[in-house]
XYZ file of C-alpha atoms in Angstrom:
684
model
C -18.557 -30.035 64.545
C -20.956 -27.864 62.534
C -23.257 -29.108 59.757
C -21.152 -27.350 57.167
C -18.017 -29.139 58.282
C -19.848 -32.470 57.969
C -20.937 -31.421 54.507
C -17.353 -30.806 53.539
C -16.205 -34.152 54.933
C -18.623 -36.157 52.814
C -17.624 -37.844 49.563
C -17.868 -35.594 46.544
C -20.428 -37.976 44.976
C -24.029 -37.559 46.150
C -24.685 -40.071 48.940
C -27.849 -42.052 48.187
C -30.513 -42.426 50.868
C -33.594 -44.656 51.062
C -36.459 -43.055 53.017
C -38.924 -45.357 54.790
C -41.917 -43.332 56.112
C -45.583 -44.340 56.127
C -46.825 -40.718 56.416
C -46.900 -39.457 52.836
C -46.504 -35.766 53.719
C -43.531 -36.475 56.001
C -41.984 -38.689 53.347
C -42.250 -35.972 50.687
C -40.897 -33.420 53.141
C -37.916 -35.645 53.873
C -37.218 -36.145 50.168
C -37.226 -32.384 49.623
C -35.025 -31.627 52.620
C -32.515 -34.357 51.803
C -32.320 -33.185 48.198
C -31.648 -29.658 49.438
C -28.842 -31.016 51.631
C -27.179 -32.484 48.552
C -28.251 -36.110 49.036
C -29.806 -38.346 46.418
C -33.042 -39.995 47.565
C -33.320 -43.331 45.777
C -36.907 -43.963 46.821
C -39.559 -43.193 49.441
C -41.453 -46.302 50.620
C -44.130 -46.719 53.262
C -43.971 -50.423 54.239
C -41.334 -52.642 55.841
C -41.310 -55.297 53.131
C -40.964 -52.613 50.423
C -38.072 -51.121 52.362
C -36.190 -54.419 52.484
C -36.671 -54.998 48.751
C -35.710 -51.407 47.806
C -32.578 -51.522 50.015
C -31.343 -54.789 48.534
C -32.065 -53.684 44.940
C -30.780 -50.084 45.040
C -28.062 -50.506 47.703
C -28.283 -46.941 49.109
C -25.530 -45.477 51.263
C -27.978 -45.066 54.158
C -31.560 -45.929 55.134
C -33.677 -43.388 57.020
C -36.196 -45.664 58.746
C -39.377 -44.763 60.652
C -39.666 -47.187 63.587
C -43.459 -47.373 63.562
C -44.803 -48.494 60.208
C -48.241 -49.686 59.306
C -48.565 -53.295 58.254
C -47.153 -56.601 59.556
C -43.482 -55.474 59.538
C -42.380 -52.501 61.627
C -39.231 -50.454 61.015
C -37.093 -52.405 63.475
C -37.856 -55.743 61.827
C -37.239 -54.234 58.390
C -33.906 -52.850 59.634
C -32.944 -56.283 60.939
C -33.651 -57.854 57.540
C -31.600 -55.177 55.748
C -28.649 -55.466 58.137
C -28.636 -59.234 57.804
C -28.363 -59.015 54.023
C -26.253 -55.889 53.435
C -23.824 -53.533 55.149
C -26.068 -50.461 55.027
C -26.247 -48.057 57.995
C -29.680 -47.394 59.507
C -30.863 -44.162 61.143
C -34.193 -44.496 62.963
C -36.983 -41.869 62.868
C -39.567 -41.884 65.635
C -42.003 -39.586 67.399
C -41.656 -41.334 70.769
C -39.869 -44.404 72.013
C -40.921 -46.689 74.882
C -38.316 -48.739 76.703
C -39.132 -52.081 75.002
C -39.011 -50.494 71.528
C -35.708 -48.815 72.369
C -34.217 -52.134 73.460
C -35.361 -53.783 70.214
C -33.978 -50.922 68.150
C -30.678 -51.100 70.007
C -30.239 -54.772 69.006
C -30.193 -53.717 65.336
C -27.106 -51.542 65.999
C -28.464 -48.363 64.338
C -26.161 -45.545 63.403
C -28.404 -42.915 64.985
C -31.844 -41.746 66.093
C -33.821 -38.665 64.963
C -36.826 -37.707 67.099
C -39.920 -36.205 65.471
C -40.497 -33.370 65.049
C -36.937 -32.664 64.030
C -35.018 -29.656 62.862
C -33.139 -29.661 59.600
C -29.814 -29.296 61.350
C -30.534 -32.280 63.598
C -31.468 -34.455 60.635
C -28.421 -33.415 58.641
C -26.057 -33.938 61.571
C -27.481 -37.407 62.279
C -27.103 -38.419 58.624
C -23.587 -37.033 58.295
C -22.473 -38.683 61.523
C -23.898 -42.022 60.359
C -22.224 -41.763 56.942
C -18.916 -40.646 58.431
C -18.996 -43.414 61.021
C -19.797 -46.007 58.385
C -17.009 -44.750 56.145
C -14.551 -44.878 59.063
C -15.645 -48.387 59.893
C -15.140 -49.476 56.299
C -11.674 -47.901 56.195
C -10.818 -49.575 59.487
C -12.058 -52.882 58.151
C -9.991 -52.439 54.994
C -6.916 -51.635 57.088
C -7.554 -54.651 59.262
C -7.969 -56.771 56.134
C -4.652 -55.525 54.779
C -3.004 -56.193 58.091
C -4.575 -59.650 58.254
C -3.417 -60.311 54.694
C 0.120 -59.294 55.586
C -0.017 -61.424 58.717
C -1.398 -64.321 56.713
C 1.412 -63.992 54.209
C 4.012 -63.909 56.970
C 2.417 -66.894 58.704
C 2.223 -68.784 55.406
C 5.947 -68.242 54.819
C 6.694 -69.232 58.396
C 4.568 -72.359 58.138
C 6.126 -73.238 54.795
C 9.618 -72.917 56.237
C 8.668 -75.026 59.256
C 7.023 -77.737 57.173
C 9.840 -77.847 54.644
C 12.274 -78.210 57.541
C 10.339 -81.250 58.736
C 10.531 -83.222 55.487
C 13.226 -84.333 53.082
C 10.891 -86.023 50.614
C 10.837 -84.272 47.245
C 7.173 -85.070 46.630
C 6.211 -83.692 50.031
C 8.296 -80.565 49.440
C 6.577 -79.976 46.096
C 3.117 -80.592 47.589
C 3.844 -78.142 50.402
C 5.059 -75.505 47.936
C 1.897 -75.887 45.860
C -0.217 -75.499 48.997
C 1.747 -72.376 49.980
C 1.325 -70.805 46.534
C -2.453 -71.067 46.877
C -2.234 -69.245 50.220
C 0.025 -66.457 48.977
C -1.425 -65.598 45.557
C -5.025 -65.557 44.348
C -4.527 -67.580 41.174
C -6.618 -69.881 39.012
C -3.734 -72.329 38.636
C -0.077 -72.798 39.489
C 2.829 -74.969 38.397
C 6.350 -75.895 39.464
C 8.947 -76.754 36.836
C 12.264 -78.343 37.831
C 15.509 -77.832 35.921
C 17.233 -80.953 34.584
C 20.850 -79.793 34.427
C 22.027 -82.940 32.700
C 19.700 -82.464 29.716
C 19.461 -78.640 29.917
C 15.695 -78.807 30.072
C 12.758 -78.137 32.389
C 9.961 -80.580 33.183
C 6.591 -80.145 34.834
C 6.737 -81.422 38.442
C 3.396 -80.166 39.798
C 0.256 -78.479 38.469
C -3.030 -77.572 40.103
C -6.000 -75.424 39.142
C -9.343 -74.499 40.671
C -11.624 -75.273 38.958
C -9.937 -78.206 37.247
C -8.576 -76.968 33.911
C -6.170 -78.372 31.291
C -2.531 -78.315 32.364
C 0.405 -76.967 30.324
C 2.203 -79.323 27.988
C 3.870 -82.160 29.874
C 7.243 -83.741 29.284
C 10.579 -81.941 29.067
C 11.254 -78.668 27.264
C 14.735 -77.682 26.124
C 15.737 -74.360 27.638
C 17.683 -73.317 24.553
C 14.561 -73.633 22.380
C 12.875 -70.637 24.047
C 14.785 -67.347 24.458
C 12.492 -66.123 27.223
C 13.069 -69.401 29.065
C 16.812 -68.944 28.630
C 16.556 -65.475 30.133
C 14.513 -66.661 33.112
C 16.857 -69.588 33.856
C 20.002 -67.525 33.362
C 19.085 -64.742 35.793
C 18.034 -65.865 39.221
C 16.400 -62.477 39.947
C 14.384 -62.434 36.715
C 10.621 -61.957 37.127
C 8.181 -62.615 34.305
C 4.934 -60.642 34.731
C 2.312 -60.714 31.960
C -0.975 -59.032 32.953
C -2.949 -59.201 29.684
C -3.848 -61.830 27.125
C -1.696 -60.293 24.346
C 1.299 -60.254 26.709
C 0.741 -63.899 27.582
C 0.311 -64.951 23.959
C 3.476 -63.081 22.997
C 5.525 -65.331 25.282
C 4.703 -68.401 23.138
C 5.807 -70.722 25.923
C 4.634 -74.360 26.242
C 4.807 -73.792 29.991
C 1.633 -71.654 29.788
C -1.826 -73.292 29.491
C -4.105 -72.083 26.698
C -6.692 -70.632 29.101
C -4.234 -68.331 30.934
C -4.781 -64.569 30.392
C -2.227 -63.329 32.923
C 0.719 -64.938 34.685
C 3.771 -64.547 36.893
C 6.906 -66.603 36.352
C 10.095 -66.500 38.399
C 13.079 -68.794 38.993
C 14.259 -70.088 42.373
C 17.973 -70.679 42.902
C 20.295 -72.204 45.495
C 23.882 -70.916 45.742
C 23.460 -69.097 42.440
C 22.202 -72.178 40.580
C 18.647 -72.050 39.203
C 16.818 -75.173 40.321
C 13.366 -74.531 38.926
C 10.525 -72.146 38.105
C 7.312 -71.141 39.837
C 4.470 -70.061 37.538
C 1.004 -68.881 38.517
C -1.855 -68.401 36.054
C -5.185 -66.579 36.000
C -8.104 -67.035 33.619
C -8.691 -63.280 33.527
C -6.542 -60.268 32.730
C -4.907 -57.959 35.274
C -5.219 -60.444 38.112
C -1.600 -60.035 39.299
C 0.612 -57.128 40.306
C 4.098 -56.469 41.613
C 3.100 -57.338 45.187
C 2.128 -60.849 44.066
C 5.491 -61.201 42.337
C 7.339 -60.063 45.480
C 5.490 -62.602 47.588
C 6.307 -65.395 45.171
C 9.944 -64.325 45.204
C 9.998 -64.707 48.989
C 8.552 -68.184 48.628
C 11.091 -69.006 45.901
C 14.073 -68.832 48.267
C 12.373 -71.331 50.586
C 11.524 -73.527 47.596
C 15.170 -73.647 46.501
C 16.402 -74.655 49.965
C 13.696 -77.286 50.399
C 14.260 -78.868 46.979
C 18.054 -78.803 47.409
C 17.784 -80.650 50.735
C 15.248 -83.079 49.288
C 17.570 -83.944 46.401
C 20.464 -84.531 48.794
C 18.271 -86.836 50.807
C 17.062 -88.544 47.619
C 20.643 -89.322 46.661
C 21.386 -90.674 50.142
C 18.272 -92.814 49.968
C 19.370 -94.220 46.630
C 22.665 -95.370 48.137
C 20.817 -97.130 50.941
C 18.254 -98.831 48.712
C 19.951 -102.215 48.611
C 20.373 -102.373 52.371
C 16.825 -101.201 52.917
C 15.594 -103.789 50.433
C 17.004 -106.578 52.590
C 15.610 -104.972 55.726
C 12.203 -104.535 54.131
C 12.144 -108.122 52.890
C 12.919 -109.375 56.375
C 10.416 -106.987 57.911
C 7.758 -108.086 55.446
C 8.421 -111.713 56.339
C 8.063 -110.915 60.044
C 4.893 -108.932 59.341
C 3.435 -111.846 57.430
C 4.277 -114.137 60.322
C 2.769 -111.643 62.761
C -0.363 -111.338 60.606
C -0.726 -115.104 60.452
C -0.410 -115.385 64.216
C -2.883 -112.540 64.750
C -5.310 -114.121 62.276
C -5.106 -117.420 64.105
C -5.568 -115.762 67.503
C -8.370 -113.467 66.313
C -10.307 -116.347 64.796
C -9.891 -118.846 67.598
C -13.012 -119.198 69.767
C -10.882 -118.964 72.920
C -10.339 -115.663 74.727
C -6.610 -114.885 74.836
C -4.649 -112.271 76.799
C -0.934 -111.503 76.600
C 0.335 -110.221 79.947
C 3.620 -108.555 80.842
C 5.984 -109.790 83.560
C 3.880 -107.983 86.194
C 0.635 -109.597 85.060
C -0.745 -106.539 83.242
C -2.514 -106.757 79.862
C -0.380 -105.947 76.826
C -2.484 -107.462 74.040
C -5.688 -109.406 73.452
C -7.409 -111.231 70.629
C -10.482 -109.942 68.816
C -12.738 -112.673 70.230
C -12.187 -111.367 73.757
C -12.489 -107.688 72.802
C -15.750 -108.297 70.946
C -17.201 -110.273 73.827
C -16.392 -107.748 76.567
C -17.038 -104.809 74.194
C -13.789 -102.951 74.866
C -10.980 -101.735 72.594
C -7.389 -102.917 72.784
C -6.448 -99.510 74.207
C -9.096 -99.932 76.886
C -7.491 -103.223 77.986
C -3.840 -102.188 77.764
C -2.089 -101.931 81.105
C -5.075 -103.156 83.132
C -5.291 -105.944 85.693
C -7.032 -108.814 83.823
C -8.968 -109.876 86.926
C -11.488 -107.042 86.372
C -12.892 -109.059 83.483
C -14.252 -111.684 85.895
C -17.052 -111.700 88.425
C -15.806 -110.558 91.870
C -15.876 -114.080 93.356
C -13.398 -115.384 90.720
C -10.904 -112.505 90.678
C -8.726 -113.637 93.557
C -8.332 -117.138 92.116
C -7.117 -115.738 88.771
C -4.745 -113.298 90.489
C -3.234 -116.083 92.624
C -2.782 -118.324 89.567
C -0.976 -115.534 87.650
C 1.391 -114.848 90.570
C 2.048 -118.563 90.986
C 2.911 -118.924 87.282
C 5.343 -115.981 87.558
C 6.922 -117.334 90.732
C 7.264 -120.975 89.649
C 7.784 -120.270 85.917
C 5.409 -123.155 85.202
C 1.958 -123.340 83.562
C -1.096 -123.052 85.798
C -4.696 -124.105 85.337
C -7.648 -123.150 87.482
C -9.346 -126.215 88.919
C -12.790 -124.635 88.654
C -14.328 -122.653 85.791
C -14.624 -118.859 86.088
C -17.183 -116.421 84.711
C -16.924 -113.018 83.004
C -18.320 -109.972 84.785
C -20.646 -108.970 81.947
C -21.414 -112.539 80.797
C -21.912 -114.458 84.038
C -23.718 -117.255 82.197
C -20.537 -118.349 80.393
C -18.227 -120.846 82.149
C -14.553 -120.504 81.230
C -11.621 -122.852 81.763
C -8.445 -120.787 82.439
C -4.867 -121.771 81.562
C -1.818 -119.572 82.154
C 1.507 -120.230 80.403
C 4.592 -118.160 81.350
C 7.018 -116.967 78.651
C 10.525 -117.575 80.000
C 13.725 -116.078 78.585
C 17.139 -116.223 80.266
C 15.536 -117.816 83.314
C 13.172 -114.848 83.762
C 9.477 -114.526 83.033
C 9.032 -111.920 80.298
C 5.290 -112.358 79.950
C 2.361 -114.727 80.211
C -0.269 -116.109 77.860
C -3.648 -116.381 79.546
C -6.332 -118.323 77.660
C -10.021 -118.696 78.529
C -11.814 -121.662 76.955
C -15.614 -121.728 76.901
C -16.740 -124.880 78.711
C -20.345 -123.753 79.121
C -21.725 -126.624 76.985
C -19.857 -129.141 79.160
C -21.035 -127.600 82.433
C -24.549 -127.345 81.017
C -24.409 -131.060 80.131
C -23.281 -131.815 83.687
C -26.100 -129.678 85.062
C -28.693 -131.346 82.843
C -27.312 -134.763 83.740
C -27.593 -133.981 87.452
C -31.093 -132.581 86.959
C -32.126 -135.611 84.907
C -30.820 -138.001 87.540
C -32.591 -136.071 90.295
C -35.888 -135.920 88.395
C -35.802 -139.536 87.242
C -34.853 -140.665 90.736
C -37.775 -138.746 92.160
C -40.252 -140.055 89.591
C -39.054 -143.682 89.910
C -38.806 -143.664 93.692
C -42.584 -143.317 94.243
C -43.782 -146.311 92.144
C -40.884 -148.471 93.346
C -41.669 -147.620 96.976
C -45.325 -148.493 96.365
C -44.415 -151.774 94.708
C -42.206 -152.722 97.681
C -44.926 -151.695 100.122
C -47.658 -153.704 98.497
C -45.344 -156.636 98.031
C -44.861 -156.682 101.793
C -48.615 -156.294 102.346
C -49.276 -159.320 100.137
C -47.258 -161.485 102.503
C -49.043 -160.125 105.550
C -52.681 -160.016 104.441
C -53.726 -162.575 101.826
C -57.408 -161.568 102.065
C -56.720 -158.270 100.241
C -54.684 -159.763 97.409
C -57.030 -158.524 94.645
C -56.797 -154.914 95.891
C -53.047 -155.115 96.371
C -52.511 -156.742 92.978
C -54.549 -153.981 91.283
C -52.356 -151.358 92.981
C -49.203 -153.254 91.978
C -50.444 -153.408 88.402
C -51.174 -149.656 88.367
C -47.785 -148.722 89.849
C -46.010 -151.131 87.467
C -47.822 -149.507 84.533
C -46.833 -146.090 85.842
C -43.216 -147.211 86.078
C -43.421 -148.643 82.578
C -44.956 -145.368 81.287
C -42.102 -143.331 82.772
C -39.507 -145.603 81.168
C -41.323 -145.499 77.813
C -41.439 -141.694 77.844
C -37.729 -141.531 78.708
C -36.942 -143.902 75.849
C -38.987 -141.792 73.424
C -37.140 -138.614 74.413
C -33.822 -140.459 74.194
C -34.669 -141.513 70.630
C -35.496 -137.905 69.755
C -32.208 -136.704 71.273
C -30.217 -139.279 69.325
C -32.090 -138.504 66.093
C -33.166 -142.132 66.112
C -36.789 -141.476 65.173
C -37.686 -142.408 61.606
C -40.848 -140.735 60.336
C -43.384 -143.038 58.678
C -44.684 -140.412 56.286
C -48.133 -140.654 54.711
C -50.970 -138.368 53.620
C -53.185 -137.892 56.712
C -56.712 -136.540 56.986
C -56.065 -134.513 60.132
C -59.791 -133.977 60.773
C -60.505 -137.693 60.939
C -57.448 -138.351 63.099
C -58.603 -135.787 65.670
C -62.212 -136.934 65.469
C -61.156 -140.499 66.317
C -58.908 -139.286 69.128
C -61.760 -137.249 70.683
C -64.259 -140.096 70.217
C -61.950 -142.482 72.115
C -62.069 -140.111 75.111
C -65.806 -139.424 75.183
C -66.359 -142.033 77.883
C -63.555 -140.645 80.075
C -64.936 -137.125 79.655
C -68.442 -138.235 80.582
C -67.142 -140.082 83.638
C -65.362 -136.891 84.746
C -68.543 -134.861 84.068
C -66.766 -132.796 81.385
C -68.094 -131.490 78.100
C -65.651 -132.671 75.332
C -66.446 -130.973 72.003
C -64.813 -131.478 68.615
C -65.160 -128.750 65.966
C -64.280 -130.245 62.546
C -62.948 -128.197 59.591
C -65.299 -126.815 56.960
C -63.755 -129.153 54.409
C -61.342 -132.097 54.617
C -57.765 -131.059 55.463
C -54.812 -133.295 54.736
C -51.127 -133.019 55.507
C -48.002 -135.135 55.137
C -46.721 -136.643 58.392
C -46.246 -139.553 60.764
C -49.658 -140.702 62.052
C -48.291 -142.229 65.258
C -46.223 -139.202 66.279
C -49.062 -136.757 65.582
C -51.530 -138.996 67.463
C -49.124 -139.113 70.396
C -48.736 -135.298 70.445
C -52.483 -134.579 70.313
C -53.197 -137.359 72.796
C -50.952 -135.584 75.317
C -52.726 -132.260 74.781
C -56.263 -133.674 75.023
C -55.443 -135.936 77.990
C -53.864 -133.026 79.878
C -56.919 -130.872 79.183
C -59.257 -133.604 80.559
C -57.042 -134.262 83.585
C -56.761 -130.625 84.717
C -60.283 -129.367 83.928
C -62.618 -129.470 86.976
C -66.070 -131.072 86.961
C -68.577 -129.269 84.759
C -65.817 -127.763 82.577
C -65.404 -127.770 78.828
C -62.660 -129.084 76.549
C -62.801 -128.018 72.900
C -60.734 -129.467 70.034
C -60.885 -127.617 66.718
C -59.041 -127.650 63.405
C -58.972 -125.124 60.565
C -56.887 -123.975 57.590
C -54.772 -120.806 57.946
C -52.269 -118.957 55.801
C -48.709 -118.364 57.038
C -45.852 -116.920 54.969
C -47.667 -117.485 51.709
C -48.276 -121.191 52.494
C -51.322 -123.144 53.685
C -51.034 -124.443 57.248
C -53.311 -126.405 59.549
C -54.107 -124.938 62.977
C -55.245 -127.362 65.712
C -56.496 -125.875 68.970
C -57.015 -127.736 72.273
C -58.713 -125.405 74.767
C -59.995 -126.046 78.286
C -61.659 -124.170 81.151
C -59.217 -125.471 83.726
C -57.233 -123.548 86.364
C -54.865 -122.050 83.786
C -51.083 -121.623 83.922
C -49.254 -118.902 85.843
C -47.528 -116.379 83.542
C -44.103 -117.051 85.054
C -44.498 -120.793 84.354
C -45.486 -120.641 80.672
C -41.881 -120.444 79.447
C -40.998 -123.656 81.326
C -43.953 -125.930 80.615
C -42.130 -127.645 77.733
C -39.098 -128.442 79.910
C -38.609 -132.091 80.753
C -39.918 -133.180 84.183
C -41.383 -129.738 84.818
C -44.854 -129.686 86.403
C -46.502 -126.379 87.075
C -48.452 -125.244 90.098
C -51.754 -126.523 88.698
C -50.300 -129.967 87.941
C -48.827 -130.382 91.395
C -51.984 -129.067 93.094
C -54.255 -131.474 91.160
C -52.786 -134.524 92.898
C -52.884 -136.428 89.621
C -49.826 -138.558 88.791
C -47.553 -137.196 86.091
C -43.926 -137.168 84.954
C -43.678 -133.723 83.409
C -42.538 -135.319 80.141
C -45.767 -135.245 78.116
C -45.525 -131.694 76.748
C -41.803 -132.166 76.008
C -42.679 -135.238 73.918
C -45.555 -133.390 72.191
C -43.252 -130.529 71.255
C -40.621 -132.915 69.844
C -43.308 -134.628 67.733
C -44.549 -131.305 66.348
C -40.993 -130.053 65.692
C -40.266 -133.168 63.622
C -43.109 -132.028 61.328
C -41.678 -128.486 60.873
C -44.539 -127.273 63.034
C -44.841 -125.032 66.078
C -46.794 -125.274 69.312
C -47.800 -122.254 71.354
C -49.842 -121.717 74.490
C -52.192 -119.004 75.672
C -53.451 -119.150 79.254
C -55.208 -117.053 81.873
C -55.283 -118.247 85.497
C -58.834 -119.071 86.583
C -60.132 -118.965 82.987
C -58.393 -121.743 81.114
C -55.639 -122.714 78.695
C -55.442 -123.110 74.920
C -52.653 -124.932 73.052
C -52.314 -124.046 69.346
C -50.450 -126.365 66.974
C -49.490 -125.158 63.492
C -48.492 -127.758 60.874
C -47.547 -127.243 57.203
C -49.544 -129.131 54.628
C -46.589 -129.493 52.243
C -44.051 -132.298 52.077
C -41.646 -132.551 55.029
């Protein structure tokens, strides 16, 4: 195709071109040449940023872009910015192009390249090709848009027909019609009026607008009161099309909102009988045309069929109302009963499963689902044995099968445990549901008996520990009793040993009685205001002789000023006596035991902190959590060879707890141990 033929194919209006060239002489030359070709040059700019701004402001038909531009933005980047913001074709100018630059330029999808130096014919051909290609693309896009619009209209009608066929509810039919109107016609608002044949009137059934605007007048409107309304309702093929504000105002219909400046109105009829009207409104003039009216007419036939069927169904529903009322009342009663049962089951602490006749899960209560962290759907149809640890699964499976076979309740003789909560002991009972001498299902309940098994465990542990602690002094007493009968010369030595072992036995019993009183809440606090510094000073002073005998340095660090608190003097003395005695007993010769007291702030209140620190062997890290357990003696205690029951720290903790206090421990093996007691100074 020759340049002249391209010239003839261009639009009659001068195509506008933006020239981007950083060489001033070349830019002026391009302006002159393009003007001679019959183009209009909007601007000649030299930088990428200027090019982007000029393109978006002036919106030229084409941009002639030099690839290499001075400054931070080259021609390719500028072209990318322009293409992202506007549909403007780009033709690149360049003197030479390396492979990387060509690849970058290709990503912008340019409409052509012109190599410098160029001939006038080459430049003109490149521009004309780019403009012609862009015009063809726009026409193709417009055609595709029209085709898509037609397809959308056809699909909308098809979807409307399908959805109307799936419902017989008048409200749903009207809602679907309103949704279809918004797909078919670009309107500001729309309305559906239904004809009331008995009263010869129309009433507003649906209205919608975007944005939300005032609706037409509500209520019923007599058809005879408005000639135009009579004409529309009398002729099923009548179409009312008003495209300007004067035309709309001339109608003087209450069916038209005050803001409407153009509208379409048409009736929809079934078997020749007008059943209602569809009206669409726009808040600007000349929004609608004949094509919009034709599309609404196509929708109108579907509207008539859908509303006719909905009214038939509505009449049938009315005849069945009384029967349905009884059914609904009975159903509501059953639902209430079901809800009550579910509420009871969901709020019971037991885990409950409903199984089918094959032993598969059909339902479960919320307590179980929350505990195992699974939904009801996740449990449905599963074998319930998976909930248990592997060692308990066979026992549960055998019990379920036995209940089905014998049609009698079953109970597992030994507690089971859940797979993901193996610290919980559960008692299992299975009750079959029998109807017509056949098992139709089973109720499987799991009752948490962990507290009971824990009590049994603690009882066994207590018996074992007490037996162990009592056995040694009793054995010694029996031994020395026998020795007394055999060797009378050593009676003083034997009697001293008997006295010591009897005292030890008495001490064990006393400590057990104290803990028993704490457990039974049988300890009454003798509350008084106590100078804690003096109490500790006296306690330390009483043990100076014992510390000196053991070659230990026992130091008391008093508070800067007197500190008092409210508490039971005996219980606090007992607690601190345990801590100081333990520190003296387990600190080797030459060691140090320090007792200190000071005032500290905790949670906005004034507390007293008492510290008992030693330079003994320390406590292993894995034993610290257990040192307050009853009868527990750590590695250091057992290795020391000193007698002990393992009850002292348990008693000390109980005493401190009764005073709303806390006791903590910090220890490092080989360095020493420090016990910190925190007590509030306020009233208990």
